[in-house]
mmCIF file of C-alpha atoms in Angstrom:
data_model
loop_
_atom_site.group_PDB
_atom_site.id
_atom_site.type_symbol
_atom_site.label_atom_id
_atom_site.label_comp_id
_atom_site.label_asym_id
_atom_site.label_seq_id
_atom_site.Cartn_x
_atom_site.Cartn_y
_atom_site.Cartn_z
ATOM 1 C CA PRO A 1 125.444 51.434 49.520
ATOM 2 C CA SER A 2 127.336 54.669 49.993
ATOM 3 C CA ARG A 3 128.162 56.107 53.384
ATOM 4 C CA LEU A 4 125.583 58.840 52.797
ATOM 5 C CA GLN A 5 122.876 56.228 52.190
ATOM 6 C CA LEU A 6 123.881 54.301 55.309
ATOM 7 C CA HIS A 7 123.782 57.486 57.364
ATOM 8 C CA ALA A 8 120.380 58.438 55.982
ATOM 9 C CA SER A 9 118.914 55.018 56.629
ATOM 10 C CA SER A 10 120.250 54.629 60.190
ATOM 11 C CA PRO A 11 117.936 55.655 63.053
ATOM 12 C CA ARG A 12 118.486 59.150 64.481
ATOM 13 C CA ARG A 13 120.168 59.142 67.857
ATOM 14 C CA THR A 14 119.210 61.619 70.601
ATOM 15 C CA PHE A 15 121.379 62.641 73.522
ATOM 16 C CA THR A 16 119.890 63.292 76.937
ATOM 17 C CA ARG A 17 121.552 64.833 79.943
ATOM 18 C CA PRO A 18 122.502 62.096 82.377
ATOM 19 C CA MET A 19 120.466 62.154 85.545
ATOM 20 C CA ALA A 20 122.266 63.220 88.665
ATOM 21 C CA PRO A 21 122.861 60.454 91.195
ATOM 22 C CA ALA A 22 120.373 60.347 94.027
ATOM 23 C CA LEU A 23 121.270 62.728 96.814
ATOM 24 C CA ALA A 24 121.220 59.963 99.415
ATOM 25 C CA ALA A 25 123.723 57.927 97.381
ATOM 26 C CA LEU A 26 125.983 60.953 96.978
ATOM 27 C CA LEU A 27 125.853 61.634 100.682
ATOM 28 C CA GLU A 28 126.796 58.047 101.463
ATOM 29 C CA ALA A 29 129.645 57.981 98.919
ATOM 30 C CA THR A 30 131.003 61.355 99.980
ATOM 31 C CA GLY A 31 130.810 60.425 103.637
ATOM 32 C CA GLY A 32 132.671 57.197 102.921
ATOM 33 C CA ARG A 33 135.355 59.008 100.972
ATOM 34 C CA ARG A 34 135.798 61.492 103.819
ATOM 35 C CA THR A 35 136.266 58.588 106.235
ATOM 36 C CA GLU A 36 138.881 57.014 103.962
ATOM 37 C CA LEU A 37 140.817 60.262 103.604
ATOM 38 C CA ASP A 38 140.677 60.946 107.331
ATOM 39 C CA ALA A 39 142.005 57.449 108.023
ATOM 40 C CA GLU A 40 144.771 57.880 105.454
ATOM 41 C CA SER A 41 145.713 61.233 106.972
ATOM 42 C CA GLU A 42 145.897 59.658 110.412
ATOM 43 C CA GLY A 43 148.106 56.843 109.046
ATOM 44 C CA LEU A 44 150.465 59.304 107.417
ATOM 45 C CA ALA A 45 150.663 61.318 110.622
ATOM 46 C CA ALA A 46 151.562 58.150 112.517
ATOM 47 C CA GLU A 47 154.283 57.291 109.971
ATOM 48 C CA VAL A 48 155.757 60.798 110.238
ATOM 49 C CA ALA A 49 155.724 60.533 114.039
ATOM 50 C CA ALA A 50 157.561 57.183 113.856
ATOM 51 C CA LEU A 51 160.136 58.677 111.502
ATOM 52 C CA ASP A 52 160.709 61.539 113.880
ATOM 53 C CA LEU A 53 161.468 59.084 116.681
ATOM 54 C CA GLU A 54 163.810 57.076 114.460
ATOM 55 C CA ILE A 55 165.616 60.233 113.285
ATOM 56 C CA ALA A 56 166.081 61.373 116.875
ATOM 57 C CA GLY A 57 167.561 57.966 117.797
ATOM 58 C CA LYS A 58 170.003 57.941 114.869
ATOM 59 C CA ARG A 59 171.156 61.476 115.647
ATOM 60 C CA ALA A 60 171.905 60.349 119.184
ATOM 61 C CA GLU A 61 174.328 57.689 117.908
ATOM 62 C CA LYS A 62 176.644 60.357 116.449
ATOM 63 C CA THR A 63 178.291 58.051 113.901
ATOM 64 C CA ILE A 64 178.904 58.577 110.198
ATOM 65 C CA ALA A 65 176.691 55.627 109.280
ATOM 66 C CA ALA A 66 173.913 56.992 111.491
ATOM 67 C CA GLN A 67 174.165 60.423 109.891
ATOM 68 C CA ASN A 68 173.790 58.879 106.433
ATOM 69 C CA GLU A 69 170.707 57.051 107.601
ATOM 70 C CA VAL A 70 169.331 60.334 108.987
ATOM 71 C CA ARG A 71 169.592 61.928 105.564
ATOM 72 C CA GLU A 72 167.659 59.051 103.995
ATOM 73 C CA LEU A 73 165.040 59.196 106.723
ATOM 74 C CA LEU A 74 164.583 62.941 106.190
ATOM 75 C CA LYS A 75 163.959 62.322 102.485
ATOM 76 C CA SER A 76 161.294 59.782 103.402
ATOM 77 C CA LYS A 77 159.742 62.235 105.852
ATOM 78 C CA GLU A 78 159.636 64.971 103.204
ATOM 79 C CA ALA A 79 157.862 62.619 100.769
ATOM 80 C CA LEU A 80 155.339 61.646 103.462
ATOM 81 C CA ALA A 81 154.752 65.333 104.320
ATOM 82 C CA LYS A 82 154.002 66.159 100.675
ATOM 83 C CA LYS A 83 151.594 63.240 100.447
ATOM 84 C CA ALA A 84 149.938 64.246 103.721
ATOM 85 C CA LYS A 85 149.471 67.799 102.401
ATOM 86 C CA LEU A 86 147.756 66.520 99.262
ATOM 87 C CA ILE A 87 145.569 64.166 101.270
ATOM 88 C CA GLY A 88 144.655 67.010 103.656
ATOM 89 C CA ALA A 89 143.653 69.283 100.758
ATOM 90 C CA ALA A 90 141.555 66.513 99.223
ATOM 91 C CA ALA A 91 139.916 65.853 102.584
ATOM 92 C CA GLY A 92 139.086 69.554 102.893
ATOM 93 C CA HIS A 93 137.349 69.602 99.497
ATOM 94 C CA VAL A 94 135.420 66.470 100.408
ATOM 95 C CA ARG A 95 134.280 68.012 103.685
ATOM 96 C CA LEU A 96 133.052 71.134 101.847
ATOM 97 C CA ALA A 97 131.210 68.981 99.313
ATOM 98 C CA LEU A 98 129.666 66.897 102.081
ATOM 99 C CA ALA A 99 128.515 70.037 103.919
ATOM 100 C CA LYS A 100 126.880 71.334 100.733
ATOM 101 C CA LEU A 101 125.149 68.005 100.133
ATOM 102 C CA GLN A 102 123.858 68.055 103.701
ATOM 103 C CA ARG A 103 122.484 71.599 103.212
ATOM 104 C CA ALA A 104 120.762 70.457 100.022
ATOM 105 C CA LYS A 105 119.185 67.597 101.975
ATOM 106 C CA GLN A 106 118.049 69.995 104.724
ATOM 107 C CA ALA A 107 116.473 72.190 102.029
ATOM 108 C CA GLY A 108 114.491 69.190 100.783
ATOM 109 C CA LEU A 109 116.233 69.036 97.379
ATOM 110 C CA GLU A 110 116.769 65.884 95.329
ATOM 111 C CA ASP A 111 119.555 67.385 93.203
ATOM 112 C CA TRP A 112 122.393 69.240 94.920
ATOM 113 C CA LYS A 113 122.918 71.310 91.767
ATOM 114 C CA GLU A 114 119.616 73.077 92.503
ATOM 115 C CA LEU A 115 120.968 74.436 95.797
ATOM 116 C CA ARG A 116 121.143 78.234 95.937
ATOM 117 C CA GLU A 117 122.912 80.014 98.759
ATOM 118 C CA GLU A 118 122.752 83.763 99.179
ATOM 119 C CA THR A 119 123.383 86.417 101.822
ATOM 120 C CA VAL A 120 120.914 89.314 101.814
ATOM 121 C CA LYS A 121 121.675 92.630 103.503
ATOM 122 C CA LEU A 122 118.876 93.793 105.806
ATOM 123 C CA SER A 123 117.720 97.336 106.499
ATOM 124 C CA ASP A 124 117.433 98.617 110.076
ATOM 125 C CA PHE A 125 113.648 98.344 109.822
ATOM 126 C CA ALA A 126 113.799 94.731 108.590
ATOM 127 C CA ARG A 127 116.188 93.783 111.396
ATOM 128 C CA GLU A 128 113.775 95.162 113.973
ATOM 129 C CA ARG A 129 110.875 93.280 112.422
ATOM 130 C CA LEU A 130 112.852 90.035 112.259
ATOM 131 C CA LYS A 131 113.462 90.165 115.971
ATOM 132 C CA GLU A 132 109.839 89.052 116.170
ATOM 133 C CA GLY A 133 109.585 85.290 115.830
ATOM 134 C CA ALA A 134 106.463 85.537 113.670
ATOM 135 C CA SER A 135 108.294 87.470 110.946
ATOM 136 C CA VAL A 136 111.094 84.888 110.717
ATOM 137 C CA ALA A 137 108.520 82.109 110.517
ATOM 138 C CA GLN A 138 106.771 83.909 107.648
ATOM 139 C CA LEU A 139 110.042 84.151 105.717
ATOM 140 C CA GLU A 140 110.762 80.452 106.228
ATOM 141 C CA ALA A 141 107.263 79.573 105.029
ATOM 142 C CA SER A 142 107.790 81.605 101.866
ATOM 143 C CA CYS A 143 111.045 79.977 100.730
ATOM 144 C CA ALA A 144 109.727 76.532 99.691
ATOM 145 C CA GLY A 145 111.506 74.496 102.332
ATOM 146 C CA GLY A 146 114.734 76.508 102.288
ATOM 147 C CA SER A 147 116.534 77.524 105.461
ATOM 148 C CA VAL A 148 116.720 81.104 106.723
ATOM 149 C CA LYS A 149 119.118 82.376 109.368
ATOM 150 C CA VAL A 150 119.453 85.930 110.643
ATOM 151 C CA ASP A 151 123.070 86.874 111.249
ATOM 152 C CA GLY A 152 123.401 90.459 112.476
ATOM 153 C CA ALA A 153 122.709 92.830 109.581
ATOM 154 C CA SER A 154 122.275 90.078 106.979
ATOM 155 C CA LEU A 155 120.093 87.086 106.215
ATOM 156 C CA ALA A 156 121.607 83.763 105.093
ATOM 157 C CA PHE A 157 119.482 81.605 102.767
ATOM 158 C CA ALA A 158 119.980 78.037 101.517
ATOM 159 C CA GLY A 159 117.417 76.366 99.260
ATOM 160 C CA SER A 160 116.114 76.135 95.714
ATOM 161 C CA SER A 161 115.852 78.897 93.092
ATOM 162 C CA ALA A 162 112.094 79.002 93.615
ATOM 163 C CA GLY A 163 112.646 79.342 97.350
ATOM 164 C CA LEU A 164 115.063 82.221 96.788
ATOM 165 C CA GLU A 165 112.511 84.079 94.652
ATOM 166 C CA GLY A 166 109.857 83.484 97.307
ATOM 167 C CA LEU A 167 112.182 84.831 99.983
ATOM 168 C CA ARG A 168 112.882 87.969 97.955
ATOM 169 C CA ARG A 169 109.159 88.613 97.518
ATOM 170 C CA ALA A 170 108.575 88.088 101.235
ATOM 171 C CA LEU A 171 111.380 90.527 102.098
ATOM 172 C CA GLU A 172 109.923 93.132 99.735
ATOM 173 C CA GLN A 173 106.556 92.717 101.423
ATOM 174 C CA LEU A 174 108.205 93.014 104.841
ATOM 175 C CA GLU A 175 110.045 96.194 103.824
ATOM 176 C CA SER A 176 106.901 97.714 102.317
ATOM 177 C CA ALA A 177 105.179 97.608 105.709
ATOM 178 C CA TYR A 178 107.189 100.648 106.906
ATOM 179 C CA SER A 179 105.325 103.894 107.535
ATOM 180 C CA CYS A 180 105.957 107.222 109.249
ATOM 181 C CA THR A 181 103.885 110.316 110.011
ATOM 182 C CA ILE A 182 104.913 113.949 109.494
ATOM 183 C CA GLU A 183 103.060 116.720 111.311
ATOM 184 C CA VAL A 184 102.135 119.692 109.126
ATOM 185 C CA ASP A 185 99.738 122.631 109.508
ATOM 186 C CA ALA A 186 96.621 122.715 107.358
ATOM 187 C CA LEU A 187 97.684 125.771 105.343
ATOM 188 C CA THR A 188 101.075 124.318 104.401
ATOM 189 C CA LEU A 189 99.461 120.988 103.569
ATOM 190 C CA GLY A 190 96.985 122.741 101.304
ATOM 191 C CA ILE A 191 99.792 124.515 99.430
ATOM 192 C CA LEU A 192 101.715 121.244 98.950
ATOM 193 C CA GLU A 193 98.578 119.493 97.720
ATOM 194 C CA ARG A 194 97.708 122.213 95.218
ATOM 195 C CA ARG A 195 101.238 122.079 93.832
ATOM 196 C CA LYS A 196 101.107 118.233 93.768
ATOM 197 C CA ALA A 197 104.353 118.208 95.777
ATOM 198 C CA LEU A 198 103.258 115.185 97.829
ATOM 199 C CA GLU A 199 102.354 113.228 94.713
ATOM 200 C CA ARG A 200 105.679 114.039 93.023
ATOM 201 C CA GLN A 201 107.719 112.993 96.049
ATOM 202 C CA GLY A 202 105.813 109.715 96.230
ATOM 203 C CA GLU A 203 106.488 108.966 92.565
ATOM 204 C CA LYS A 204 110.120 110.038 92.834
ATOM 205 C CA HIS A 205 110.889 107.708 95.755
ATOM 206 C CA GLY A 206 108.496 104.888 94.862
ATOM 207 C CA VAL A 207 106.372 105.257 98.009
ATOM 208 C CA THR A 208 102.867 106.362 98.972
ATOM 209 C CA VAL A 209 102.419 109.838 100.487
ATOM 210 C CA ALA A 210 98.876 110.461 101.700
ATOM 211 C CA LYS A 211 97.119 113.135 103.763
ATOM 212 C CA ASP A 212 95.695 111.800 107.009
ATOM 213 C CA ALA A 213 92.007 112.065 107.759
ATOM 214 C CA GLY A 214 92.488 114.877 110.293
ATOM 215 C CA GLY A 215 94.312 117.046 107.755
ATOM 216 C CA ALA A 216 97.136 117.828 110.205
ATOM 217 C CA SER A 217 99.697 115.280 109.017
ATOM 218 C CA VAL A 218 100.825 113.116 106.104
ATOM 219 C CA THR A 219 101.814 109.454 106.167
ATOM 220 C CA VAL A 220 104.650 108.026 104.087
ATOM 221 C CA SER A 221 104.477 104.257 103.520
ATOM 222 C CA GLY A 222 106.499 101.822 101.457
ATOM 223 C CA ALA A 223 109.931 100.216 101.500
ATOM 224 C CA ALA A 224 111.821 101.394 104.591
ATOM 225 C CA GLU A 225 114.842 102.909 102.866
ATOM 226 C CA LYS A 226 112.782 104.668 100.193
ATOM 227 C CA ALA A 227 110.199 105.902 102.704
ATOM 228 C CA ARG A 228 112.909 107.353 104.958
ATOM 229 C CA LYS A 229 114.417 109.270 102.045
ATOM 230 C CA ALA A 230 110.969 110.628 101.142
ATOM 231 C CA GLU A 231 110.385 111.556 104.799
ATOM 232 C CA GLN A 232 113.659 113.484 104.959
ATOM 233 C CA MET A 233 112.872 115.333 101.730
ATOM 234 C CA LEU A 234 109.364 116.280 102.879
ATOM 235 C CA LYS A 235 110.666 117.571 106.218
ATOM 236 C CA PHE A 236 113.280 119.574 104.330
ATOM 237 C CA MET A 237 110.550 121.029 102.107
ATOM 238 C CA MET A 238 108.538 122.060 105.200
ATOM 239 C CA SER A 239 111.431 123.503 107.220
ATOM 240 C CA GLY A 240 110.661 127.125 106.235
ATOM 241 C CA LYS A 241 107.474 129.091 106.858
ATOM 242 C CA VAL A 242 106.775 132.849 106.532
ATOM 243 C CA ASP A 243 103.528 134.830 106.155
ATOM 244 C CA LEU A 244 103.599 138.470 104.990
ATOM 245 C CA PRO A 245 100.668 140.916 104.948
ATOM 246 C CA CYS A 246 99.745 142.269 101.525
ATOM 247 C CA PRO A 247 97.658 145.415 100.934
ATOM 248 C CA LYS A 248 94.461 144.933 98.965
ATOM 249 C CA GLU A 249 95.588 147.189 96.118
ATOM 250 C CA LEU A 250 98.808 145.160 95.574
ATOM 251 C CA ALA A 251 97.293 141.670 95.665
ATOM 252 C CA GLY A 252 97.135 141.216 91.887
ATOM 253 C CA ALA A 253 100.653 142.466 91.252
ATOM 254 C CA ALA A 254 101.959 140.458 94.209
ATOM 255 C CA LYS A 255 100.581 137.243 92.687
ATOM 256 C CA ALA A 256 102.433 137.924 89.447
ATOM 257 C CA HIS A 257 105.658 138.761 91.280
ATOM 258 C CA ALA A 258 105.283 135.660 93.466
ATOM 259 C CA GLN A 259 105.597 133.464 90.371
ATOM 260 C CA ASP A 260 108.984 135.031 89.560
ATOM 261 C CA VAL A 261 110.136 134.602 93.161
ATOM 262 C CA GLU A 262 109.173 130.928 93.059
ATOM 263 C CA VAL A 263 111.365 130.325 90.026
ATOM 264 C CA GLU A 264 114.280 132.224 91.557
ATOM 265 C CA THR A 265 114.173 130.607 95.021
ATOM 266 C CA GLY A 266 112.491 127.233 94.555
ATOM 267 C CA SER A 267 109.957 128.039 97.287
ATOM 268 C CA TYR A 268 106.175 127.929 97.106
ATOM 269 C CA VAL A 269 104.673 131.437 97.243
ATOM 270 C CA GLU A 270 100.904 131.968 97.285
ATOM 271 C CA VAL A 271 98.897 135.155 97.789
ATOM 272 C CA LEU A 272 95.568 134.380 99.458
ATOM 273 C CA ARG A 273 92.832 136.758 100.582
ATOM 274 C CA ALA A 274 92.740 137.167 104.367
ATOM 275 C CA GLY A 275 93.050 139.736 107.102
ATOM 276 C CA PHE A 276 91.215 143.020 107.641
ATOM 277 C CA GLY A 277 89.737 145.255 104.963
ATOM 278 C CA GLY A 278 89.928 142.733 102.137
ATOM 279 C CA GLY A 279 93.725 142.463 102.308
ATOM 280 C CA SER A 280 95.744 139.372 101.516
ATOM 281 C CA ILE A 281 98.529 137.290 103.016
ATOM 282 C CA VAL A 282 101.628 136.104 101.152
ATOM 283 C CA HIS A 283 102.297 132.544 102.308
ATOM 284 C CA ILE A 284 105.858 131.307 101.655
ATOM 285 C CA ARG A 285 106.706 127.640 102.194
ATOM 286 C CA GLY A 286 109.711 125.462 101.410
ATOM 287 C CA ASP A 287 113.169 124.756 102.792
ATOM 288 C CA SER A 288 114.414 127.301 105.333
ATOM 289 C CA GLU A 289 117.062 128.897 103.112
ATOM 290 C CA GLY A 290 114.774 129.160 100.114
ATOM 291 C CA VAL A 291 111.997 130.669 102.237
ATOM 292 C CA LYS A 292 114.388 133.228 103.724
ATOM 293 C CA ASP A 293 115.499 134.238 100.235
ATOM 294 C CA ALA A 294 111.897 134.488 99.019
ATOM 295 C CA GLU A 295 110.913 136.549 102.060
ATOM 296 C CA GLU A 296 113.705 139.054 101.405
ATOM 297 C CA ARG A 297 112.710 139.362 97.753
ATOM 298 C CA MET A 298 109.016 139.869 98.531
ATOM 299 C CA ARG A 299 109.776 142.402 101.268
ATOM 300 C CA ALA A 300 112.054 144.357 98.935
ATOM 301 C CA TRP A 301 109.300 144.364 96.311
ATOM 302 C CA PHE A 302 106.716 145.598 98.828
ATOM 303 C CA ASP A 303 109.116 148.309 100.062
ATOM 304 C CA GLU A 304 109.588 149.574 96.516
ATOM 305 C CA ARG A 305 105.885 149.492 95.641
ATOM 306 C CA GLU A 306 104.674 151.033 98.892
ATOM 307 C CA GLY A 307 107.542 153.470 99.489
ATOM 308 C CA ALA A 308 107.854 151.984 102.959
ATOM 309 C CA TYR A 309 110.120 149.831 105.077
ATOM 310 C CA SER A 310 109.842 147.479 108.064
ATOM 311 C CA SER A 311 111.530 147.700 111.447
ATOM 312 C CA PHE A 312 111.531 144.651 113.720
ATOM 313 C CA VAL A 313 111.480 144.865 117.507
ATOM 314 C CA GLU A 314 112.552 141.795 119.483
ATOM 315 C CA ALA A 315 110.172 141.000 122.363
ATOM 316 C CA PRO A 316 110.746 137.416 123.607
ATOM 317 C CA SER A 317 108.397 137.824 126.568
ATOM 318 C CA LEU A 318 105.394 138.190 124.220
ATOM 319 C CA ALA A 319 105.840 134.587 123.078
ATOM 320 C CA LYS A 320 104.744 133.465 126.572
ATOM 321 C CA LEU A 321 101.234 134.929 126.177
ATOM 322 C CA ASP A 322 98.289 132.570 125.896
ATOM 323 C CA ALA A 323 95.889 132.613 122.950
ATOM 324 C CA ALA A 324 93.398 135.005 124.538
ATOM 325 C CA LYS A 325 96.046 137.493 125.562
ATOM 326 C CA THR A 326 97.741 137.243 122.158
ATOM 327 C CA ALA A 327 94.447 138.167 120.501
ATOM 328 C CA GLU A 328 94.156 141.175 122.833
ATOM 329 C CA LEU A 329 97.717 142.221 122.009
ATOM 330 C CA THR A 330 96.996 141.945 118.287
ATOM 331 C CA ASN A 331 94.076 144.328 118.684
ATOM 332 C CA ASP A 332 96.200 146.747 120.713
ATOM 333 C CA LEU A 333 98.909 146.685 118.047
ATOM 334 C CA TRP A 334 96.340 147.684 115.426
ATOM 335 C CA HIS A 335 95.365 150.744 117.488
ATOM 336 C CA PHE A 336 99.047 151.392 118.151
ATOM 337 C CA GLY A 337 99.681 151.506 114.409
ATOM 338 C CA GLN A 338 96.771 153.880 113.853
ATOM 339 C CA LYS A 339 98.331 156.363 116.244
ATOM 340 C CA PHE A 340 101.622 156.507 114.320
ATOM 341 C CA ALA A 341 100.058 155.974 110.866
ATOM 342 C CA ILE A 342 101.943 152.741 110.442
ATOM 343 C CA ALA A 343 101.204 149.007 110.526
ATOM 344 C CA ALA A 344 102.163 147.053 113.649
ATOM 345 C CA SER A 345 101.813 143.272 113.798
ATOM 346 C CA LEU A 346 103.055 140.309 115.805
ATOM 347 C CA CYS A 347 105.404 138.062 113.800
ATOM 348 C CA GLU A 348 105.242 134.291 113.522
ATOM 349 C CA GLY A 349 106.211 132.730 116.839
ATOM 350 C CA GLY A 350 105.213 135.804 118.842
ATOM 351 C CA ALA A 351 108.755 136.789 119.836
ATOM 352 C CA ARG A 352 109.023 139.991 117.788
ATOM 353 C CA VAL A 353 106.871 142.796 116.396
ATOM 354 C CA GLU A 354 107.019 144.261 112.906
ATOM 355 C CA LEU A 355 106.572 148.007 112.530
ATOM 356 C CA ARG A 356 106.022 149.148 108.959
ATOM 357 C CA GLY A 357 105.761 152.742 107.872
ATOM 358 C CA PRO A 358 106.682 155.236 105.136
ATOM 359 C CA ALA A 359 110.312 155.557 104.100
ATOM 360 C CA GLY A 360 112.049 158.713 105.243
ATOM 361 C CA GLY A 361 109.546 159.309 108.040
ATOM 362 C CA THR A 362 110.280 160.139 111.664
ATOM 363 C CA TRP A 363 107.933 157.543 113.086
ATOM 364 C CA GLU A 364 110.429 154.782 114.001
ATOM 365 C CA ALA A 365 112.113 156.195 117.118
ATOM 366 C CA PRO A 366 108.934 157.259 118.994
ATOM 367 C CA ALA A 367 107.095 154.134 117.888
ATOM 368 C CA ARG A 368 109.872 151.905 119.178
ATOM 369 C CA ALA A 369 109.949 153.747 122.522
ATOM 370 C CA GLU A 370 106.211 153.438 123.069
ATOM 371 C CA LEU A 371 106.136 149.820 121.832
ATOM 372 C CA LYS A 372 108.706 148.944 124.493
ATOM 373 C CA GLN A 373 106.313 150.146 127.180
ATOM 374 C CA LEU A 374 103.492 148.113 125.696
ATOM 375 C CA SER A 375 105.561 144.949 125.328
ATOM 376 C CA ASP A 376 107.001 145.367 128.844
ATOM 377 C CA TRP A 377 103.522 145.567 130.297
ATOM 378 C CA TYR A 378 102.303 142.472 128.477
ATOM 379 C CA GLY A 379 105.528 140.664 129.374
ATOM 380 C CA GLN A 380 105.011 141.544 133.036
ATOM 381 C CA GLN A 381 101.502 140.095 132.955
ATOM 382 C CA ALA A 382 102.821 136.904 131.417
ATOM 383 C CA GLU A 383 105.512 136.610 134.102
ATOM 384 C CA GLU A 384 103.013 137.209 136.912
ATOM 385 C CA VAL A 385 100.646 134.568 135.607
ATOM 386 C CA GLY A 386 103.542 132.130 135.139
ATOM 387 C CA SER A 387 104.835 132.782 138.649
ATOM 388 C CA ALA A 388 101.370 132.400 140.168
ATOM 389 C CA GLY A 389 100.899 129.124 138.329
ATOM 390 C CA ALA A 390 104.227 127.806 139.587
ATOM 391 C CA LYS A 391 103.387 128.692 143.192
ATOM 392 C CA ALA A 392 99.979 127.092 142.884
ATOM 393 C CA LYS A 393 101.506 123.919 141.520
ATOM 394 C CA ALA A 394 104.078 123.820 144.323
ATOM 395 C CA LYS A 395 101.412 124.179 146.998
ATOM 396 C CA ALA A 396 99.136 121.734 145.170
ATOM 397 C CA GLN A 397 96.235 124.091 145.825
ATOM 398 C CA PRO A 398 93.743 125.599 143.372
ATOM 399 C CA THR A 399 94.511 129.150 142.302
ATOM 400 C CA LYS A 400 92.513 131.732 144.223
ATOM 401 C CA LYS A 401 90.046 133.547 141.997
ATOM 402 C CA GLU A 402 90.817 137.248 141.746
ATOM 403 C CA GLU A 403 88.131 139.882 141.778
ATOM 404 C CA ASP A 404 89.604 141.758 138.832
ATOM 405 C CA ASP A 405 90.904 140.232 135.605
ATOM 406 C CA CYS A 406 94.674 140.692 135.563
ATOM 407 C CA TRP A 407 94.598 140.249 131.775
ATOM 408 C CA GLY A 408 92.805 143.521 131.288
ATOM 409 C CA ALA A 409 94.102 146.387 129.185
ATOM 410 C CA ALA A 410 97.354 148.087 130.173
ATOM 411 C CA PRO A 411 96.871 150.775 132.839
ATOM 412 C CA GLU A 412 96.659 154.128 131.162
ATOM 413 C CA ALA A 413 99.020 155.590 133.760
ATOM 414 C CA GLN A 414 101.979 153.553 132.462
ATOM 415 C CA PHE A 415 101.871 154.908 128.918
ATOM 416 C CA GLU A 416 99.554 156.841 126.684
ATOM 417 C CA LEU A 417 98.673 155.658 123.198
ATOM 418 C CA GLY A 418 96.152 158.361 122.437
ATOM 419 C CA HIS A 419 93.089 156.151 122.816
ATOM 420 C CA LYS A 420 91.451 153.822 125.297
ATOM 421 C CA TRP A 421 90.945 150.124 124.635
#
């Protein structure tokens, strides 16, 4: 028969991967080899030490024959040193192998080739959580018998591939437990919701951004690093806030112009009906620089449309007024504006007053002078109440009830506004 026929008729052979030796046998063999190498290293060290003594003795003889012997002894020592270096390197490799085999045994593996070792960097949030013993125990339970050790800002793992995957899933779950709350007023929150800004930020950063039940805050939850980035962006988006009054007759045009301002500044600008006489308010929200730019653009537009301009009067003492007194001041400012045929209103924060009147008019100087008297009077009331409260607190006694309300209208004798409140 031909070779082809013999090959065709012979049974087909299959090759299988040889099974790895049992881990226990490898540990025993490797441990034995380490012992042998350590013993050989010790023997070589003893031989070198003996040669050193012999060389020292020959050098002490100071004869030509002794010097020749010294040269031969040095050659022998050099050969022993080279051999000792090789043995030491081999012993080092064996010790590393033995340590790896021991880690595989600790991980409960039968084959050392299945051992996976990895160092995972931890976030600040994960490090804080792992200081709790329960969290570390949960990670160890998730890694299929592998070992977990926290070392500063990292986590050292030794175990199987399946254990490593389990550990990664457990770490993701641990990281996803992060959450933070951002305080925000209801109006701003409503604007962000209508523009789907919260939803977009959640999708962008891979986190959940949800309005809290009370409607005064939002909660960001998800992986710590991603959630922190989303938190920073949301706070940046809420860092600016301005509200401008809008006359009723300009509301429609202001809405159209607000859309252009949004595109130019990146802020959110909405014109909503509010205020007296069916007027509206222009609400501007966004980052502080963008809001400032949008405010300037809207004010310039109003100035052009109305043929008017605004003058701002700083009055820090008015910011100390309580809610009831602020409401009284707001009413007084309305009457104040009627007298000069202008609009007078308290700005956001209560520390300054906006006076708005026709361009080219002579109203600003007298209005400023009379407003100073009004603001001084209200500021004085705020100081008196604050001083009385401080004295009462120091004496730890209840404040004596006064017969007359010190928060009443400003005495007419101090300044005249042309009407009585």
